Coordinates of C-alpha atoms in Angstrom, one line a residue:
M935 CA -64.5 -270.2 -10.9
N936 CA -64.9 -266.3 -9.6
P937 CA -67.6 -264.8 -11.4
K938 CA -66.6 -261.7 -10.6
L939 CA -63.2 -261.7 -12.0
P940 CA -63.0 -259.1 -14.8
E941 CA -64.7 -256.6 -12.5
L942 CA -61.9 -257.2 -9.7
R943 CA -59.3 -257.2 -12.3
K944 CA -60.3 -254.0 -14.1
K945 CA -60.5 -252.6 -10.1
A946 CA -57.1 -253.7 -9.4
M947 CA -55.8 -252.3 -13.0
A948 CA -57.0 -248.5 -11.8
L949 CA -54.8 -249.4 -8.6
P950 CA -51.6 -246.6 -8.1
L951 CA -48.0 -247.7 -8.2
L952 CA -47.6 -246.6 -4.7
P953 CA -46.9 -248.6 -1.3
G954 CA -49.9 -249.9 1.2
V955 CA -51.7 -252.4 2.4
Y956 CA -54.7 -254.5 0.7
I957 CA -57.8 -255.7 2.1
M958 CA -59.7 -258.8 0.4
H959 CA -63.4 -259.1 1.6
A960 CA -66.3 -262.2 1.0
K961 CA -70.0 -261.5 0.4
D962 CA -70.4 -260.8 3.7
S963 CA -67.7 -258.4 4.0
E964 CA -65.9 -260.8 6.3
I965 CA -61.9 -259.9 5.9
I966 CA -60.6 -262.8 4.5
Y967 CA -57.3 -261.9 3.7
I968 CA -54.6 -258.9 4.0
G969 CA -51.4 -257.8 2.6
K970 CA -48.9 -255.2 1.7
A971 CA -47.2 -254.3 -1.6
K972 CA -44.5 -251.8 -2.8
A973 CA -46.5 -251.0 -5.6
L974 CA -51.1 -252.0 -5.1
K975 CA -51.5 -252.4 -8.6
N976 CA -49.1 -254.6 -9.4
R977 CA -49.5 -256.7 -6.8
V978 CA -53.0 -257.0 -6.5
S979 CA -54.1 -257.5 -10.2
Q980 CA -52.0 -260.3 -10.0
Y981 CA -54.9 -262.3 -8.0
F982 CA -57.1 -261.7 -10.3
G983 CA -55.3 -262.9 -13.8
S984 CA -54.9 -266.2 -14.8
Q985 CA -55.2 -268.6 -12.1
N986 CA -53.1 -271.4 -13.7
N987 CA -49.8 -270.3 -11.4
H988 CA -51.5 -269.6 -7.9
A989 CA -51.2 -272.3 -5.4
E990 CA -54.3 -274.2 -4.4
K991 CA -54.7 -271.6 -1.3
V992 CA -54.9 -268.5 -3.5
R993 CA -57.2 -270.0 -5.9
R994 CA -59.3 -270.8 -2.8
M995 CA -58.8 -267.3 -1.3
V996 CA -59.3 -265.5 -5.1
D997 CA -62.9 -267.9 -5.6
N998 CA -64.1 -266.4 -2.4
V999 CA -63.4 -262.6 -2.9
D1000 CA -66.3 -260.4 -3.4
W1001 CA -64.6 -257.1 -3.1
F1002 CA -61.4 -255.2 -2.1
E1003 CA -60.2 -252.0 -0.3
Y1004 CA -56.8 -250.3 -0.4
I1005 CA -54.9 -248.5 2.1
I1006 CA -51.6 -246.1 0.8
T1007 CA -48.9 -245.4 3.2
D1008 CA -45.6 -243.6 2.6
S1009 CA -43.5 -246.6 2.4
E1010 CA -42.9 -250.2 2.1
F1011 CA -42.0 -250.3 5.3
E1012 CA -44.6 -248.5 6.9
A1013 CA -47.1 -251.1 5.1
L1014 CA -45.5 -253.6 6.5
I1015 CA -46.4 -251.7 9.9
L1016 CA -49.8 -251.4 8.9
E1017 CA -50.3 -255.2 8.2
C1018 CA -48.8 -256.7 11.1
S1019 CA -51.3 -254.6 13.2
L1020 CA -54.3 -255.1 11.5
I1021 CA -53.6 -259.2 10.8
K1022 CA -53.5 -259.4 14.4
Q1023 CA -56.7 -257.1 14.7
H1024 CA -59.1 -259.5 12.1
T1025 CA -56.8 -262.5 12.0
P1026 CA -57.8 -263.1 8.4
K1027 CA -58.5 -266.7 7.3
Y1028 CA -56.3 -267.0 4.5
N1029 CA -53.1 -265.3 6.3
I1030 CA -50.5 -267.6 8.0
L1031 CA -51.5 -267.5 11.8
L1032 CA -49.9 -268.9 14.7
K1033 CA -51.4 -269.8 17.7
D1034 CA -49.5 -268.5 20.6
D1035 CA -49.5 -271.7 22.7
K1036 CA -46.3 -271.0 24.6
G1037 CA -47.4 -271.7 28.2
Y1038 CA -45.3 -272.5 30.9
S1039 CA -43.7 -275.8 31.9
Y1040 CA -42.8 -277.7 35.1
I1041 CA -40.3 -280.0 36.8
R1042 CA -42.4 -282.7 38.8
V1043 CA -41.2 -284.6 41.9
G1044 CA -43.8 -287.2 42.7
A1045 CA -45.1 -287.2 46.3
G1046 CA -43.9 -289.9 48.3
D1047 CA -40.3 -291.4 49.0
W1048 CA -40.6 -293.4 45.8
G1049 CA -41.5 -290.5 43.4
K1050 CA -40.8 -290.1 40.0
L1051 CA -39.5 -286.9 37.9
S1052 CA -41.2 -286.0 34.9
Y1053 CA -42.4 -282.9 33.2
V1054 CA -45.7 -281.3 32.6
L1055 CA -47.5 -278.1 31.7
Q1056 CA -49.8 -277.3 34.5
K1057 CA -49.5 -277.4 38.4
Q1058 CA -51.5 -279.6 40.6
D1059 CA -52.9 -279.6 43.7
D1060 CA -51.6 -283.5 44.0
G1061 CA -49.0 -283.4 47.0
A1062 CA -46.0 -283.5 44.3
T1063 CA -43.3 -280.9 43.8
Y1064 CA -43.3 -278.6 41.2
I1065 CA -40.1 -276.8 40.1
G1066 CA -40.4 -274.3 37.7
P1067 CA -42.1 -272.7 36.1
Y1068 CA -40.0 -272.3 32.5
K1069 CA -40.9 -271.1 29.0
S1070 CA -39.3 -273.4 27.2
S1071 CA -41.6 -277.0 27.1
Y1072 CA -38.6 -278.1 24.7
Y1073 CA -36.3 -277.2 26.6
V1074 CA -37.6 -279.1 30.1
K1075 CA -38.7 -282.2 28.3
S1076 CA -34.8 -282.9 27.0
A1077 CA -33.7 -282.3 30.2
V1078 CA -35.9 -284.2 32.3
E1079 CA -35.7 -287.2 29.8
E1080 CA -31.4 -286.8 30.1
A1081 CA -31.7 -286.2 33.7
N1082 CA -33.6 -289.9 34.0
K1083 CA -31.5 -291.9 31.9
I1084 CA -28.1 -290.6 33.5
F1085 CA -29.3 -290.5 36.9
M1086 CA -31.4 -294.0 35.8
L1087 CA -34.7 -293.0 37.4
P1088 CA -37.6 -295.1 36.8
T1089 CA -40.0 -293.5 34.0
C1090 CA -42.7 -296.5 34.0
N1091 CA -46.4 -296.4 35.4
R1092 CA -45.3 -298.8 38.2
K1093 CA -46.2 -297.9 41.6
F1094 CA -43.3 -298.3 44.4
P1095 CA -43.4 -299.9 46.9
Q1096 CA -46.7 -300.9 45.9
D1097 CA -45.6 -302.8 42.7
F1098 CA -42.1 -304.5 44.2
G1099 CA -41.4 -307.3 42.7
K1100 CA -44.8 -307.8 40.8
A1101 CA -42.9 -308.6 37.5
R1102 CA -39.5 -308.6 36.0
P1103 CA -37.7 -305.6 35.1
C1104 CA -38.5 -303.9 31.8
L1105 CA -35.9 -303.3 29.0
N1106 CA -34.9 -299.9 30.5
Y1107 CA -33.0 -302.3 33.5
H1108 CA -31.1 -304.4 30.3
I1109 CA -29.6 -301.4 28.4
K1110 CA -28.8 -299.0 32.1
Q1111 CA -31.4 -296.5 31.4
C1112 CA -32.6 -297.9 35.1
M1113 CA -32.2 -298.9 38.5
A1114 CA -35.2 -301.1 38.7
P1115 CA -36.5 -300.0 41.8
C1116 CA -39.6 -302.8 40.8
T1117 CA -37.6 -305.4 41.4
G1118 CA -37.2 -304.9 45.3
R1119 CA -33.4 -304.7 45.5
V1120 CA -32.6 -301.1 45.6
K1121 CA -32.6 -299.4 48.9
L1122 CA -34.4 -296.1 49.7
S1123 CA -31.2 -294.2 50.6
E1124 CA -29.8 -295.2 46.9
Y1125 CA -33.0 -294.2 45.1
R1126 CA -33.2 -290.9 47.0
E1127 CA -29.7 -290.1 46.1
S1128 CA -30.2 -290.5 42.6
M1129 CA -33.3 -288.2 42.6
E1130 CA -31.3 -285.3 44.7
Q1131 CA -28.1 -285.8 42.4
A1132 CA -31.0 -285.4 39.2
L1133 CA -32.7 -282.4 40.7
D1134 CA -29.0 -280.8 41.3
F1135 CA -28.5 -281.5 38.0
L1136 CA -31.2 -279.9 36.3
K1137 CA -31.5 -276.9 38.0
G1138 CA -27.5 -275.9 38.2
G1139 CA -26.7 -277.8 34.5
S1140 CA -24.0 -280.1 33.6
S1141 CA -21.3 -278.2 34.9
N1142 CA -22.0 -277.1 38.1
S1143 CA -23.6 -281.1 38.3
V1144 CA -19.9 -282.3 37.1
K1145 CA -18.6 -280.6 40.3
Q1146 CA -21.0 -281.8 43.1
L1147 CA -21.0 -285.5 41.7
T1148 CA -17.1 -285.3 41.4
T1149 CA -16.5 -283.9 45.5
Q1150 CA -19.4 -287.1 46.3
M1151 CA -17.3 -289.5 44.5
E1152 CA -14.1 -288.4 46.6
E1153 CA -16.1 -288.6 49.8
A1154 CA -17.2 -292.1 48.8
A1155 CA -14.2 -293.6 48.1
E1156 CA -12.2 -292.0 51.3
N1157 CA -14.8 -293.7 53.2
L1158 CA -14.2 -297.0 51.6
E1159 CA -17.5 -297.1 49.6
F1160 CA -16.2 -297.9 46.3
E1161 CA -19.3 -299.7 45.3
R1162 CA -21.4 -296.0 45.3
A1163 CA -18.1 -294.4 44.1
A1164 CA -18.2 -296.2 41.1
R1165 CA -21.9 -295.5 40.1
I1166 CA -21.2 -291.7 40.8
R1167 CA -18.4 -292.2 38.4
D1168 CA -20.3 -293.5 35.8
K1169 CA -23.1 -290.8 36.1
I1170 CA -20.3 -288.3 35.8
A1171 CA -19.3 -289.4 32.6
A1172 CA -22.8 -289.4 31.6
V1173 CA -23.5 -286.0 32.1
K1174 CA -20.1 -285.5 30.5
K1175 CA -20.7 -287.2 27.4
M1176 CA -24.4 -285.7 27.1
G1177 CA -22.8 -282.0 27.8
D1178 CA -20.4 -282.8 24.3
K1179 CA -23.1 -283.6 22.5
Q1180 CA -24.8 -280.2 23.3
K1181 CA -21.7 -278.5 22.3
V1182 CA -21.5 -280.5 19.0
V1183 CA -24.9 -278.8 17.7
A1184 CA -23.3 -275.0 17.9
N1185 CA -19.9 -274.6 19.4
K1186 CA -19.9 -270.9 17.8
V1187 CA -23.6 -270.0 18.3
L1188 CA -24.5 -267.1 20.7
D1189 CA -27.9 -265.7 20.9
E1190 CA -30.1 -267.0 17.6
D1191 CA -32.8 -268.0 15.9
V1192 CA -32.7 -270.3 13.1
I1193 CA -36.5 -270.4 10.5
A1194 CA -36.2 -273.0 7.5
A1195 CA -39.7 -274.7 5.8
F1196 CA -40.0 -277.9 3.8
S1197 CA -43.5 -277.8 1.7
D1198 CA -44.6 -281.0 -0.1
G1199 CA -46.8 -278.8 -2.3
T1200 CA -49.7 -278.9 0.0
K1201 CA -48.7 -278.3 3.2
T1202 CA -45.4 -276.4 4.7
C1203 CA -43.7 -277.1 7.6
F1204 CA -42.0 -274.1 9.2
Q1205 CA -39.3 -275.1 11.6
V1206 CA -37.5 -273.1 14.3
F1207 CA -34.4 -273.7 16.5
R1208 CA -33.8 -271.1 19.2
F1209 CA -30.1 -270.9 20.6
E1210 CA -28.6 -268.8 23.6
G1211 CA -25.4 -269.1 24.9
G1212 CA -24.7 -271.7 22.4
R1213 CA -27.1 -274.3 23.3
L1214 CA -30.3 -274.9 22.1
F1215 CA -32.9 -274.5 24.1
D1216 CA -35.9 -274.4 22.3
R1217 CA -37.5 -276.0 19.3
E1218 CA -40.8 -275.5 17.7
S1219 CA -42.6 -276.6 14.6
F1220 CA -45.7 -275.1 12.6
I1221 CA -47.7 -276.8 9.7
V1222 CA -49.9 -274.3 7.9
D1223 CA -52.3 -275.6 4.6
S1224 CA -50.1 -274.2 1.7
G1225 CA -48.1 -275.6 -0.6
E1226 CA -45.8 -272.3 -1.0
S1227 CA -43.5 -271.7 2.2
D1228 CA -44.1 -268.3 2.5
T1229 CA -41.0 -267.2 4.8
E1230 CA -41.7 -263.8 5.4
E1231 CA -45.4 -263.5 6.7
F1232 CA -44.2 -266.4 8.8
I1233 CA -41.6 -264.5 10.5
L1234 CA -43.7 -261.6 10.5
R1235 CA -46.7 -263.6 12.4
Y1236 CA -44.1 -265.6 14.4
Y1237 CA -42.5 -262.5 15.8
T1238 CA -45.7 -260.4 16.3
L1239 CA -46.7 -263.6 19.2
R1240 CA -43.2 -263.5 20.3
P1241 CA -42.4 -260.4 23.2
D1242 CA -38.4 -261.4 22.9
V1243 CA -36.5 -261.1 19.1
P1244 CA -33.1 -262.1 19.0
K1245 CA -30.0 -260.5 17.5
N1246 CA -29.3 -262.9 14.8
I1247 CA -31.7 -265.0 12.6
A1248 CA -30.8 -266.7 10.3
V1249 CA -33.2 -268.0 7.5
D1250 CA -33.4 -270.5 4.6
T1251 CA -34.5 -268.2 1.7
E1252 CA -34.3 -264.5 0.5
W1253 CA -37.2 -262.5 -0.8
E1254 CA -38.0 -258.9 -2.0
G1255 CA -38.2 -256.7 1.3
M1256 CA -36.3 -258.4 3.2
D1257 CA -34.7 -255.1 4.5
E1258 CA -38.1 -253.9 5.6
V1259 CA -38.5 -256.9 7.9
A1260 CA -35.2 -256.7 9.4
R1261 CA -35.7 -253.1 10.4
W1262 CA -39.5 -253.6 11.6
L1263 CA -37.5 -256.6 14.0
S1264 CA -34.4 -254.4 14.9
E1265 CA -37.7 -251.7 16.2
K1266 CA -38.9 -254.4 18.0
R1267 CA -35.9 -255.3 19.7
G1268 CA -34.7 -252.0 20.2
S1269 CA -31.4 -252.4 18.2
K1270 CA -30.1 -253.8 15.3
V1271 CA -31.5 -257.6 13.7
N1272 CA -29.0 -259.3 11.7
L1273 CA -31.5 -261.8 9.1
T1274 CA -29.3 -263.4 6.9
V1275 CA -29.7 -266.3 4.6
P1276 CA -25.9 -268.7 5.4
Q1277 CA -24.3 -270.1 2.7
R1278 CA -22.1 -271.7 3.9
G1279 CA -19.8 -272.7 7.2
E1280 CA -21.8 -273.7 10.7
Q1281 CA -24.4 -272.0 9.5
A1282 CA -25.4 -273.5 7.1
Q1283 CA -25.3 -276.6 8.0
L1284 CA -27.7 -275.6 11.0
V1285 CA -30.4 -274.0 8.6
N1286 CA -29.7 -277.4 6.7
M1287 CA -30.6 -279.1 9.9
C1288 CA -33.2 -277.1 10.4
R1289 CA -35.0 -278.1 7.1
S1290 CA -34.5 -281.6 7.5
N1291 CA -36.6 -281.5 10.6
A1292 CA -39.2 -279.6 9.1
A1293 CA -39.4 -282.5 6.3
E1294 CA -39.5 -285.2 9.7
A1295 CA -42.3 -283.0 11.0
L1296 CA -44.5 -283.1 7.6
A1297 CA -43.6 -286.5 7.0
Q1298 CA -44.8 -287.9 10.3
Q1299 CA -47.6 -286.2 10.0
K1300 CA -48.8 -288.3 7.0
G1301 CA -47.0 -291.0 8.5
A1302 CA -43.8 -291.2 6.5
T1303 CA -40.0 -291.0 7.5
V1304 CA -37.8 -287.8 6.4
R1305 CA -35.4 -290.6 4.4
E1306 CA -39.0 -291.1 2.5
Y1307 CA -40.0 -287.7 1.9
G1308 CA -36.2 -287.0 0.6
V1309 CA -36.6 -289.1 -2.5
L1310 CA -40.2 -287.7 -3.5
E1311 CA -38.6 -284.6 -3.1
E1312 CA -35.8 -285.8 -5.2
L1313 CA -38.3 -287.3 -7.3
K1314 CA -40.1 -284.1 -8.0
E1315 CA -37.1 -281.9 -9.4
L1316 CA -36.3 -284.2 -11.3
L1317 CA -39.6 -284.5 -13.2
G1318 CA -40.1 -280.9 -12.7
L1319 CA -43.1 -281.3 -10.8
D1320 CA -45.2 -279.1 -9.1
T1321 CA -46.2 -280.7 -6.2
L1322 CA -44.4 -283.6 -4.1
P1323 CA -45.8 -287.0 -5.8
E1324 CA -47.1 -288.6 -2.7
Y1325 CA -50.0 -290.8 -4.5
I1326 CA -47.9 -292.9 -7.6
E1327 CA -49.5 -295.4 -9.5
S1328 CA -47.6 -297.9 -11.3
Y1329 CA -48.6 -300.2 -14.1
D1330 CA -47.1 -303.8 -16.1
I1331 CA -48.6 -305.6 -18.3
S1332 CA -47.9 -309.3 -18.9
N1333 CA -48.9 -311.8 -21.3
L1334 CA -47.5 -315.0 -23.0
N1335 CA -47.1 -314.7 -26.6
G1336 CA -50.2 -312.5 -26.4
S1337 CA -52.1 -315.5 -24.6
E1338 CA -53.8 -314.7 -21.0
N1339 CA -52.6 -310.8 -21.6
V1340 CA -53.2 -309.0 -18.0
A1341 CA -52.1 -305.8 -16.0
G1342 CA -51.3 -304.9 -12.5
M1343 CA -51.5 -301.6 -10.9
I1344 CA -49.8 -300.8 -7.6
V1345 CA -49.9 -297.5 -5.5
Y1346 CA -47.0 -296.1 -3.5
Q1347 CA -48.0 -293.7 -0.9
N1348 CA -45.9 -291.4 0.9
G1349 CA -43.1 -293.0 -0.2
K1350 CA -44.2 -296.7 0.7
P1351 CA -46.6 -299.7 -1.0
L1352 CA -49.8 -299.2 -0.3
K1353 CA -51.0 -302.9 -1.4
S1354 CA -54.8 -302.2 0.0
A1355 CA -55.0 -300.2 -3.4
Y1356 CA -53.5 -302.5 -5.6
R1357 CA -55.4 -303.6 -8.9
K1358 CA -56.0 -306.1 -11.1
F1359 CA -57.5 -305.9 -15.1
K1360 CA -57.7 -308.4 -17.7
I1361 CA -57.6 -306.9 -21.3
K1362 CA -60.8 -307.7 -22.9
G1363 CA -60.3 -305.1 -25.9
F1364 CA -58.5 -307.6 -28.1
E1365 CA -56.6 -311.1 -28.6
G1366 CA -52.9 -311.5 -28.9
Q1367 CA -49.9 -308.9 -27.6
D1368 CA -49.8 -305.6 -28.3
D1369 CA -48.4 -304.1 -25.1
Y1370 CA -49.5 -300.3 -26.6
A1371 CA -53.4 -301.1 -26.7
S1372 CA -53.6 -302.5 -23.5
M1373 CA -52.1 -299.9 -21.6
A1374 CA -54.2 -298.0 -23.2
E1375 CA -57.1 -299.8 -22.3
V1376 CA -56.4 -300.4 -18.6
L1377 CA -55.6 -296.6 -18.3
T1378 CA -59.5 -295.7 -20.1
R1379 CA -60.9 -298.1 -17.6
R1380 CA -59.1 -296.9 -14.5
F1381 CA -60.0 -292.8 -15.7
E1382 CA -63.7 -294.4 -16.3
E1383 CA -63.7 -295.7 -12.9
Y1384 CA -62.3 -292.1 -11.7
R1385 CA -65.3 -290.4 -13.9
R1386 CA -67.8 -292.5 -11.8
A1387 CA -66.6 -292.7 -8.5
E1388 CA -66.9 -288.4 -7.8
G1389 CA -64.6 -288.4 -5.3
G1390 CA -63.3 -290.8 -2.4
E1391 CA -60.4 -293.2 -2.0
G1392 CA -59.1 -295.7 -4.8
F1393 CA -60.1 -295.5 -7.7
G1394 CA -62.1 -292.1 -6.7
R1395 CA -58.8 -290.1 -6.9
L1396 CA -56.2 -289.0 -8.9
P1397 CA -52.8 -289.9 -8.3
D1398 CA -50.0 -287.1 -8.5
L1399 CA -47.8 -289.2 -10.8
I1400 CA -48.3 -292.2 -13.0
L1401 CA -45.4 -294.3 -14.0
L1402 CA -45.5 -297.4 -16.5
D1403 CA -43.3 -300.0 -17.5
G1404 CA -41.9 -299.2 -20.6
G1405 CA -40.7 -296.5 -23.0
A1406 CA -41.7 -294.1 -25.1
G1407 CA -44.7 -295.8 -26.8
Q1408 CA -46.5 -296.7 -23.9
V1409 CA -46.5 -293.2 -22.5
H1410 CA -47.6 -291.9 -25.7
A1411 CA -50.3 -294.8 -25.9
V1412 CA -51.3 -293.1 -22.2
R1413 CA -51.0 -289.8 -23.3
D1414 CA -53.6 -289.8 -26.1
V1415 CA -55.8 -291.5 -24.2
M1416 CA -55.7 -288.5 -20.9
E1417 CA -56.2 -285.9 -23.8
K1418 CA -59.3 -287.4 -24.9
M1419 CA -60.4 -288.1 -21.2
D1420 CA -59.0 -284.5 -20.2
I1421 CA -57.3 -286.0 -17.3
D1422 CA -54.3 -284.1 -16.3
V1423 CA -51.8 -286.0 -14.4
P1424 CA -48.0 -286.4 -14.7
L1425 CA -47.1 -289.5 -16.9
F1426 CA -43.3 -290.9 -17.9
G1427 CA -42.5 -294.1 -17.9
L1428 CA -39.3 -296.4 -16.7
V1429 CA -37.2 -297.8 -19.2
K1430 CA -35.3 -300.8 -18.5
D1431 CA -31.7 -301.9 -19.6
D1432 CA -31.1 -305.0 -21.8
K1433 CA -30.6 -307.0 -18.3
H1434 CA -34.1 -306.0 -17.0
R1435 CA -32.5 -303.8 -14.7
T1436 CA -34.3 -299.8 -14.5
R1437 CA -31.8 -297.3 -16.5
A1438 CA -34.2 -294.4 -17.4
V1439 CA -37.2 -292.6 -16.7
T1440 CA -39.1 -291.2 -19.7
G1441 CA -41.4 -288.6 -20.9
D1442 CA -42.5 -286.1 -23.6
G1443 CA -38.9 -284.5 -23.8
G1444 CA -36.9 -288.1 -23.8
E1445 CA -35.2 -289.7 -21.4
I1446 CA -33.6 -289.0 -18.4
A1447 CA -31.0 -290.5 -16.7
I1448 CA -31.2 -292.2 -12.7
S1449 CA -28.0 -294.1 -12.3
S1450 CA -26.0 -291.4 -10.7
R1451 CA -28.7 -291.0 -8.2
R1452 CA -28.7 -294.2 -5.5
Q1453 CA -31.5 -292.8 -3.5
L1454 CA -33.8 -292.4 -6.3
F1455 CA -32.6 -295.1 -8.3
T1456 CA -33.1 -297.9 -5.6
F1457 CA -36.8 -296.4 -5.3
L1458 CA -37.9 -296.6 -8.6
S1459 CA -36.3 -300.1 -9.2
K1460 CA -38.2 -301.3 -6.3
M1461 CA -41.3 -299.5 -7.8
Q1462 CA -40.8 -301.5 -11.0
D1463 CA -39.5 -304.4 -9.8
E1464 CA -42.9 -304.3 -7.7
V1465 CA -45.5 -303.8 -10.3
H1466 CA -43.8 -306.3 -12.5
R1467 CA -43.9 -308.7 -9.5
F1468 CA -47.9 -308.4 -9.5
A1469 CA -48.7 -308.0 -12.7
I1470 CA -46.6 -311.6 -13.9
G1471 CA -48.2 -313.0 -10.6
Y1472 CA -51.8 -312.5 -11.7
H1473 CA -50.6 -313.7 -15.1
H1474 CA -49.4 -317.2 -13.5
A1475 CA -52.6 -317.7 -11.8
R1476 CA -55.1 -317.5 -14.6
R1477 CA -52.8 -319.5 -16.6
S1478 CA -52.8 -321.9 -13.9
K1479 CA -56.9 -321.9 -13.3
N1480 CA -57.1 -322.2 -17.4
T1481 CA -54.8 -325.2 -17.6
F1482 CA -56.8 -326.9 -14.7
R1483 CA -59.5 -325.8 -16.8
S1484 CA -58.2 -327.6 -19.8
S1485 CA -58.2 -330.8 -18.3
L1486 CA -61.9 -331.3 -17.5
T1487 CA -62.6 -330.5 -20.7
T1488 CA -60.9 -334.0 -21.9
I1489 CA -63.9 -335.4 -19.9
D1490 CA -66.8 -337.0 -21.8
G1491 CA -69.7 -334.6 -21.4
V1492 CA -67.9 -331.5 -19.7
G1493 CA -67.2 -328.2 -22.0
E1494 CA -65.7 -324.9 -21.1
V1495 CA -69.2 -323.8 -19.6
R1496 CA -69.6 -326.7 -17.1
A1497 CA -65.7 -326.6 -16.6
K1498 CA -65.7 -323.1 -15.5
A1499 CA -69.0 -323.8 -13.1
L1500 CA -67.2 -326.3 -11.9
L1501 CA -64.4 -324.6 -11.2
K1502 CA -66.3 -321.5 -9.8
Y1503 CA -68.1 -324.0 -7.4
F1504 CA -65.4 -326.6 -6.0
R1505 CA -62.6 -323.7 -5.7
T1506 CA -59.6 -326.1 -6.9
I1507 CA -59.0 -329.2 -9.0
D1508 CA -58.5 -330.7 -5.6
N1509 CA -62.0 -330.6 -4.5
I1510 CA -63.3 -331.3 -7.4
S1511 CA -61.4 -335.1 -7.3
K1512 CA -62.5 -335.5 -3.8
A1513 CA -66.5 -334.8 -4.3
D1514 CA -68.8 -337.5 -3.9
L1515 CA -71.6 -338.0 -6.7
E1516 CA -74.6 -336.7 -5.1
E1517 CA -72.1 -333.3 -4.5
L1518 CA -70.9 -333.1 -8.5
E1519 CA -74.9 -333.9 -9.2
A1520 CA -75.8 -330.6 -7.3
A1521 CA -72.9 -328.4 -8.5
P1522 CA -74.5 -326.1 -11.3
K1523 CA -74.6 -326.5 -15.2
M1524 CA -74.1 -330.4 -14.3
T1525 CA -76.2 -333.3 -15.3
K1526 CA -76.7 -336.9 -13.7
D1527 CA -74.5 -338.4 -16.9
S1528 CA -71.6 -335.5 -16.9
A1529 CA -71.3 -335.7 -12.8
L1530 CA -70.9 -339.6 -13.1
A1531 CA -68.5 -339.0 -16.1
V1532 CA -66.1 -336.4 -13.9
Y1533 CA -66.7 -339.0 -10.8
R1534 CA -65.4 -341.7 -12.9
Y1535 CA -62.4 -339.8 -14.9
F1536 CA -61.1 -338.8 -10.8
H1537 CA -61.7 -342.5 -9.7
G1538 CA -60.6 -345.0 -12.2
G1539 CA -63.2 -345.4 -14.0
D1540 CA -65.3 -347.0 -11.1
S1541 CA -69.0 -346.4 -10.5
P1542 CA -69.8 -345.2 -6.9
Q1543 CA -71.4 -349.1 -6.3
E1544 CA -68.1 -350.3 -6.9

């Protein structure tokens, strides 16, 4: 914690209740954060009060503040203008900084008769033909991909005509997305016609392309070229189908940006959908290292980088000072900008779609899917967690009337089992059956390993959530352990019904029903079944091993110690039964007499000579 907090708070409490901009400095006087405030005293003093309610990013920033300064303005709007200017000038470490990487994109037509169609970010001196530049890389990429599919052009790495007939056509040929010139059976004239039609489609759009294709189809039919006419007819149908898909996206949206965010508690993804003429022409995704989705700061940074501001901007959340931001956007555009939070209808659906794509982008970065992230988000809301439970540990106890008392720990990371992190525990502290004491012992040993590891993977990290197979008794037993060891991790139990099915989640505040939440119910049920399978599997393995060991102790001269040593040395009873006398004598803890007794036990009393 910053040792200068009391001094900084005292200085903050002396600030005026006026609008302005505050500037945070580190020890070397580097500017690390710039913000605006409607009332400087109220806003700045919040940073230097209790740190418990701050996000991790804010706590890190406050820990590095050595001193701050401020500039008073006549209005909050003037503060906003000044804040944008200062951030652009100093690029502070803890502000949201977006890289303006919106370069130009080109459509590339490869050199030669059999050139391929692709999209690139830079022109090369390679003899190819380049069409562009285009501002939206998303639009160019999508358009080229659609053109290649519709007109069945190859996208593989094979070179023509060098690779004619060298290999069988790939999957794209079989699903009718490539004419397969690699077979050597496609005429050059046919290939060039498809390439020209694809370029007409990219240059003129779907409506002009349909007109031109229709003319070509009619000409082919008049010339009795029915096969060619049929191919063109199929291309017309594909172009129309693609156009229909685009219309479904936003048939009432004209010029508009849609902005939404998704946060997992540690990172936030902002997604921007840009519409023009009712068509999605660009899409951008930005991931920032902050668990707080500060939409206001993102919008200020985003449109500082963009020269054009649309007439309408739809966002997914409201904030104080929204009118000042709309006014700033309007001045930048030169006419009024409508900044809204849609609540119903198509606009609300677009915002939800934008948020879903933000969740998908964040999930993909962590190796998950939006479905898995959706379940984790639902679990977070149900249990009232501060962050998304990306790393979950679940525990179960297994025994038979108090014998072979063991426990299993499984781990789910990003909504999927992480089997490399599974762990087994043999209960050592007592004999007999006591699930509460067993669970307390297991978690005690787990947290002791955490203390010893001092960071890292496995036991070196704390989970975001602990789930116990059991009810309030197990939760209370482990809660006592965590309080004594000063471990702060959300803890809940999974309660089963009389048919051994997951029924509810229990914590300190009673049971929480999950039966009405289908996806969450399925997720938790699978997790509880998995930890039960893992624990009982370990229990059965130990019982089987001890059953074999007990059968060895019936042999004269073989006690518990020798039986255990034999099993450890030979691994299985079958290996012991097949061993010769010399091998048995060479085993640890064995004597000639005991080795002979074991040999005779498995060979019907015969001696080796017999």
